[in-house]
Amino acid sequence: MTYQAIFSRADDGTIWAYVPELPGAAGSGDTIEEARESIAEAARLLLEEERADGEPVPKPTIIGTLSMDTV
């Protein structure tokens, strides 16, 4: 399954990430690569824990993203 992560920059410059379909999966880093690694590990651990507990794994619902500039 493929989940979409949302990345945003905090006031202090760090990059935060979360996966909307996986409440509790969050990550951060000083670079986008660090944030990607952090959120991937958080999602992996959360899914692993849910499977071990016999919980259903949420299915991805986001099918795409759009980045746009505003005027």
mmCIF file of N, CA and C in Angstrom:
data_model
loop_
_atom_site.group_PDB
_atom_site.id
_atom_site.type_symbol
_atom_site.label_atom_id
_atom_site.label_comp_id
_atom_site.label_asym_id
_atom_site.label_seq_id
_atom_site.Cartn_x
_atom_site.Cartn_y
_atom_site.Cartn_z
ATOM 1 N N MET A 1 0.835 -1.180 0.000
ATOM 2 C CA MET A 1 0.000 0.000 0.000
ATOM 3 C C MET A 1 0.877 1.240 0.000
ATOM 4 N N THR A 2 0.365 2.271 -0.627
ATOM 5 C CA THR A 2 1.092 3.531 -0.681
ATOM 6 C C THR A 2 0.287 4.611 0.025
ATOM 7 N N TYR A 3 0.900 5.214 1.016
ATOM 8 C CA TYR A 3 0.284 6.305 1.753
ATOM 9 C C TYR A 3 0.967 7.611 1.359
ATOM 10 N N GLN A 4 0.224 8.698 1.404
ATOM 11 C CA GLN A 4 0.767 10.021 1.126
ATOM 12 C C GLN A 4 1.094 10.697 2.451
ATOM 13 N N ALA A 5 2.260 11.288 2.531
ATOM 14 C CA ALA A 5 2.649 12.053 3.711
ATOM 15 C C ALA A 5 2.572 13.538 3.372
ATOM 16 N N ILE A 6 2.207 14.329 4.355
ATOM 17 C CA ILE A 6 2.132 15.779 4.220
ATOM 18 C C ILE A 6 3.336 16.364 4.955
ATOM 19 N N PHE A 7 4.067 17.239 4.289
ATOM 20 C CA PHE A 7 5.260 17.872 4.871
ATOM 21 C C PHE A 7 5.025 19.374 4.993
ATOM 22 N N SER A 8 5.451 19.938 6.110
ATOM 23 C CA SER A 8 5.372 21.390 6.279
ATOM 24 C C SER A 8 6.572 21.871 7.083
ATOM 25 N N ARG A 9 6.925 23.126 6.858
ATOM 26 C CA ARG A 9 8.066 23.707 7.560
ATOM 27 C C ARG A 9 7.557 24.483 8.776
ATOM 28 N N ALA A 10 8.157 24.220 9.914
ATOM 29 C CA ALA A 10 7.799 24.909 11.158
ATOM 30 C C ALA A 10 8.518 26.258 11.226
ATOM 31 N N ASP A 11 8.098 27.094 12.141
ATOM 32 C CA ASP A 11 8.708 28.416 12.304
ATOM 33 C C ASP A 11 10.202 28.341 12.585
ATOM 34 N N ASP A 12 10.635 27.273 13.250
ATOM 35 C CA ASP A 12 12.060 27.138 13.578
ATOM 36 C C ASP A 12 12.874 26.528 12.439
ATOM 37 N N GLY A 13 12.219 26.230 11.305
ATOM 38 C CA GLY A 13 12.925 25.699 10.143
ATOM 39 C C GLY A 13 12.891 24.186 10.008
ATOM 40 N N THR A 14 12.481 23.481 11.064
ATOM 41 C CA THR A 14 12.408 22.028 10.941
ATOM 42 C C THR A 14 11.235 21.648 10.034
ATOM 43 N N ILE A 15 11.301 20.456 9.495
ATOM 44 C CA ILE A 15 10.259 19.963 8.608
ATOM 45 C C ILE A 15 9.498 18.868 9.333
ATOM 46 N N TRP A 16 8.188 19.018 9.382
ATOM 47 C CA TRP A 16 7.316 18.058 10.049
ATOM 48 C C TRP A 16 6.509 17.315 9.008
ATOM 49 N N ALA A 17 6.179 16.059 9.309
ATOM 50 C CA ALA A 17 5.411 15.238 8.376
ATOM 51 C C ALA A 17 4.392 14.407 9.137
ATOM 52 N N TYR A 18 3.283 14.135 8.456
ATOM 53 C CA TYR A 18 2.281 13.229 9.020
ATOM 54 C C TYR A 18 1.561 12.530 7.883
ATOM 55 N N VAL A 19 0.913 11.423 8.212
ATOM 56 C CA VAL A 19 0.137 10.651 7.245
ATOM 57 C C VAL A 19 -1.320 10.717 7.696
ATOM 58 N N PRO A 20 -2.192 11.389 6.934
ATOM 59 C CA PRO A 20 -3.577 11.553 7.369
ATOM 60 C C PRO A 20 -4.298 10.247 7.689
ATOM 61 N N GLU A 21 -4.034 9.180 6.937
ATOM 62 C CA GLU A 21 -4.732 7.910 7.176
ATOM 63 C C GLU A 21 -4.178 7.130 8.365
ATOM 64 N N LEU A 22 -3.060 7.581 8.898
ATOM 65 C CA LEU A 22 -2.424 6.868 10.009
ATOM 66 C C LEU A 22 -2.273 7.797 11.210
ATOM 67 N N PRO A 23 -3.368 8.070 11.921
ATOM 68 C CA PRO A 23 -3.265 8.938 13.091
ATOM 69 C C PRO A 23 -2.183 8.429 14.051
ATOM 70 N N GLY A 24 -1.353 9.331 14.477
ATOM 71 C CA GLY A 24 -0.267 8.962 15.372
ATOM 72 C C GLY A 24 1.065 8.807 14.667
ATOM 73 N N ALA A 25 1.041 8.694 13.344
ATOM 74 C CA ALA A 25 2.296 8.590 12.588
ATOM 75 C C ALA A 25 2.757 9.996 12.229
ATOM 76 N N ALA A 26 3.833 10.427 12.868
ATOM 77 C CA ALA A 26 4.386 11.754 12.611
ATOM 78 C C ALA A 26 5.904 11.659 12.638
ATOM 79 N N GLY A 27 6.534 12.553 11.923
ATOM 80 C CA GLY A 27 7.997 12.563 11.890
ATOM 81 C C GLY A 27 8.494 13.972 11.656
ATOM 82 N N SER A 28 9.785 14.150 11.801
ATOM 83 C CA SER A 28 10.369 15.472 11.575
ATOM 84 C C SER A 28 11.845 15.329 11.248
ATOM 85 N N GLY A 29 12.420 16.417 10.789
ATOM 86 C CA GLY A 29 13.846 16.435 10.500
ATOM 87 C C GLY A 29 14.304 17.832 10.132
ATOM 88 N N ASP A 30 15.603 17.996 10.095
ATOM 89 C CA ASP A 30 16.166 19.283 9.687
ATOM 90 C C ASP A 30 16.170 19.435 8.171
ATOM 91 N N THR A 31 16.083 18.313 7.450
ATOM 92 C CA THR A 31 16.033 18.317 5.993
ATOM 93 C C THR A 31 14.831 17.495 5.542
ATOM 94 N N ILE A 32 14.443 17.655 4.285
ATOM 95 C CA ILE A 32 13.324 16.880 3.767
ATOM 96 C C ILE A 32 13.652 15.387 3.803
ATOM 97 N N GLU A 33 14.894 15.034 3.535
ATOM 98 C CA GLU A 33 15.281 13.616 3.572
ATOM 99 C C GLU A 33 15.167 13.057 4.989
ATOM 100 N N GLU A 34 15.606 13.809 5.988
ATOM 101 C CA GLU A 34 15.465 13.354 7.375
ATOM 102 C C GLU A 34 13.991 13.195 7.741
ATOM 103 N N ALA A 35 13.159 14.137 7.307
ATOM 104 C CA ALA A 35 11.725 14.051 7.598
ATOM 105 C C ALA A 35 11.107 12.848 6.889
ATOM 106 N N ARG A 36 11.521 12.568 5.651
ATOM 107 C CA ARG A 36 11.015 11.392 4.925
ATOM 108 C C ARG A 36 11.374 10.104 5.654
ATOM 109 N N GLU A 37 12.617 10.008 6.081
ATOM 110 C CA GLU A 37 13.046 8.811 6.805
ATOM 111 C C GLU A 37 12.285 8.670 8.125
ATOM 112 N N SER A 38 12.083 9.774 8.800
ATOM 113 C CA SER A 38 11.399 9.759 10.089
ATOM 114 C C SER A 38 9.936 9.336 9.947
ATOM 115 N N ILE A 39 9.217 9.893 8.969
ATOM 116 C CA ILE A 39 7.811 9.542 8.806
ATOM 117 C C ILE A 39 7.666 8.116 8.288
ATOM 118 N N ALA A 40 8.581 7.672 7.443
ATOM 119 C CA ALA A 40 8.520 6.292 6.945
ATOM 120 C C ALA A 40 8.675 5.307 8.103
ATOM 121 N N GLU A 41 9.600 5.589 8.994
ATOM 122 C CA GLU A 41 9.815 4.711 10.151
ATOM 123 C C GLU A 41 8.610 4.757 11.089
ATOM 124 N N ALA A 42 8.050 5.948 11.318
ATOM 125 C CA ALA A 42 6.882 6.067 12.192
ATOM 126 C C ALA A 42 5.695 5.294 11.616
ATOM 127 N N ALA A 43 5.471 5.406 10.321
ATOM 128 C CA ALA A 43 4.365 4.689 9.682
ATOM 129 C C ALA A 43 4.592 3.186 9.752
ATOM 130 N N ARG A 44 5.821 2.750 9.487
ATOM 131 C CA ARG A 44 6.137 1.327 9.541
ATOM 132 C C ARG A 44 5.864 0.769 10.932
ATOM 133 N N LEU A 45 6.320 1.465 11.959
ATOM 134 C CA LEU A 45 6.129 0.999 13.330
ATOM 135 C C LEU A 45 4.648 0.981 13.710
ATOM 136 N N LEU A 46 3.907 2.007 13.324
ATOM 137 C CA LEU A 46 2.488 2.055 13.642
ATOM 138 C C LEU A 46 1.746 0.901 12.971
ATOM 139 N N LEU A 47 2.019 0.650 11.695
ATOM 140 C CA LEU A 47 1.356 -0.449 10.992
ATOM 141 C C LEU A 47 1.741 -1.801 11.573
ATOM 142 N N GLU A 48 3.002 -1.943 11.941
ATOM 143 C CA GLU A 48 3.478 -3.185 12.554
ATOM 144 C C GLU A 48 2.736 -3.440 13.869
ATOM 145 N N GLU A 49 2.568 -2.399 14.661
ATOM 146 C CA GLU A 49 1.867 -2.518 15.946
ATOM 147 C C GLU A 49 0.385 -2.864 15.736
ATOM 148 N N GLU A 50 -0.253 -2.213 14.770
ATOM 149 C CA GLU A 50 -1.665 -2.506 14.499
ATOM 150 C C GLU A 50 -1.852 -3.949 14.042
ATOM 151 N N ARG A 51 -0.962 -4.424 13.181
ATOM 152 C CA ARG A 51 -1.051 -5.818 12.726
ATOM 153 C C ARG A 51 -0.862 -6.780 13.899
ATOM 154 N N ALA A 52 0.111 -6.491 14.758
ATOM 155 C CA ALA A 52 0.378 -7.361 15.912
ATOM 156 C C ALA A 52 -0.815 -7.397 16.866
ATOM 157 N N ASP A 53 -1.540 -6.288 16.955
ATOM 158 C CA ASP A 53 -2.714 -6.217 17.829
ATOM 159 C C ASP A 53 -3.975 -6.762 17.156
ATOM 160 N N GLY A 54 -3.843 -7.205 15.904
ATOM 161 C CA GLY A 54 -4.993 -7.726 15.179
ATOM 162 C C GLY A 54 -5.928 -6.649 14.655
ATOM 163 N N GLU A 55 -5.474 -5.415 14.663
ATOM 164 C CA GLU A 55 -6.284 -4.296 14.171
ATOM 165 C C GLU A 55 -6.235 -4.259 12.643
ATOM 166 N N PRO A 56 -7.309 -3.795 12.001
ATOM 167 C CA PRO A 56 -7.277 -3.661 10.553
ATOM 168 C C PRO A 56 -6.328 -2.527 10.146
ATOM 169 N N VAL A 57 -5.626 -2.727 9.071
ATOM 170 C CA VAL A 57 -4.713 -1.706 8.556
ATOM 171 C C VAL A 57 -5.523 -0.741 7.693
ATOM 172 N N PRO A 58 -5.456 0.559 7.997
ATOM 173 C CA PRO A 58 -6.214 1.522 7.199
ATOM 174 C C PRO A 58 -5.773 1.500 5.739
ATOM 175 N N LYS A 59 -6.755 1.592 4.855
ATOM 176 C CA LYS A 59 -6.440 1.641 3.428
ATOM 177 C C LYS A 59 -6.178 3.092 3.038
ATOM 178 N N PRO A 60 -5.217 3.298 2.141
ATOM 179 C CA PRO A 60 -4.960 4.658 1.675
ATOM 180 C C PRO A 60 -6.189 5.223 0.969
ATOM 181 N N THR A 61 -6.473 6.487 1.209
ATOM 182 C CA THR A 61 -7.597 7.135 0.551
ATOM 183 C C THR A 61 -7.166 8.302 -0.333
ATOM 184 N N ILE A 62 -5.998 8.861 -0.067
ATOM 185 C CA ILE A 62 -5.507 9.971 -0.875
ATOM 186 C C ILE A 62 -4.949 9.399 -2.170
ATOM 187 N N ILE A 63 -5.439 9.904 -3.291
ATOM 188 C CA ILE A 63 -5.007 9.353 -4.581
ATOM 189 C C ILE A 63 -4.085 10.287 -5.344
ATOM 190 N N GLY A 64 -3.852 11.468 -4.812
ATOM 191 C CA GLY A 64 -2.947 12.388 -5.483
ATOM 192 C C GLY A 64 -2.812 13.671 -4.693
ATOM 193 N N THR A 65 -1.863 14.453 -5.093
ATOM 194 C CA THR A 65 -1.649 15.753 -4.453
ATOM 195 C C THR A 65 -1.423 16.798 -5.541
ATOM 196 N N LEU A 66 -1.548 18.038 -5.166
ATOM 197 C CA LEU A 66 -1.324 19.139 -6.090
ATOM 198 C C LEU A 66 -0.603 20.234 -5.341
ATOM 199 N N SER A 67 0.494 20.661 -5.869
ATOM 200 C CA SER A 67 1.197 21.820 -5.311
ATOM 201 C C SER A 67 0.875 23.006 -6.203
ATOM 202 N N MET A 68 0.511 24.109 -5.603
ATOM 203 C CA MET A 68 0.176 25.263 -6.430
ATOM 204 C C MET A 68 0.615 26.539 -5.759
ATOM 205 N N ASP A 69 0.935 27.505 -6.577
ATOM 206 C CA ASP A 69 1.280 28.845 -6.108
ATOM 207 C C ASP A 69 0.020 29.694 -6.092
ATOM 208 N N THR A 70 -0.045 30.609 -5.160
ATOM 209 C CA THR A 70 -1.178 31.516 -5.127
ATOM 210 C C THR A 70 -0.706 32.895 -5.519
ATOM 211 N N VAL A 71 -1.631 33.677 -5.951
ATOM 212 C CA VAL A 71 -1.309 35.042 -6.408
ATOM 213 C C VAL A 71 -1.329 35.980 -5.233
#
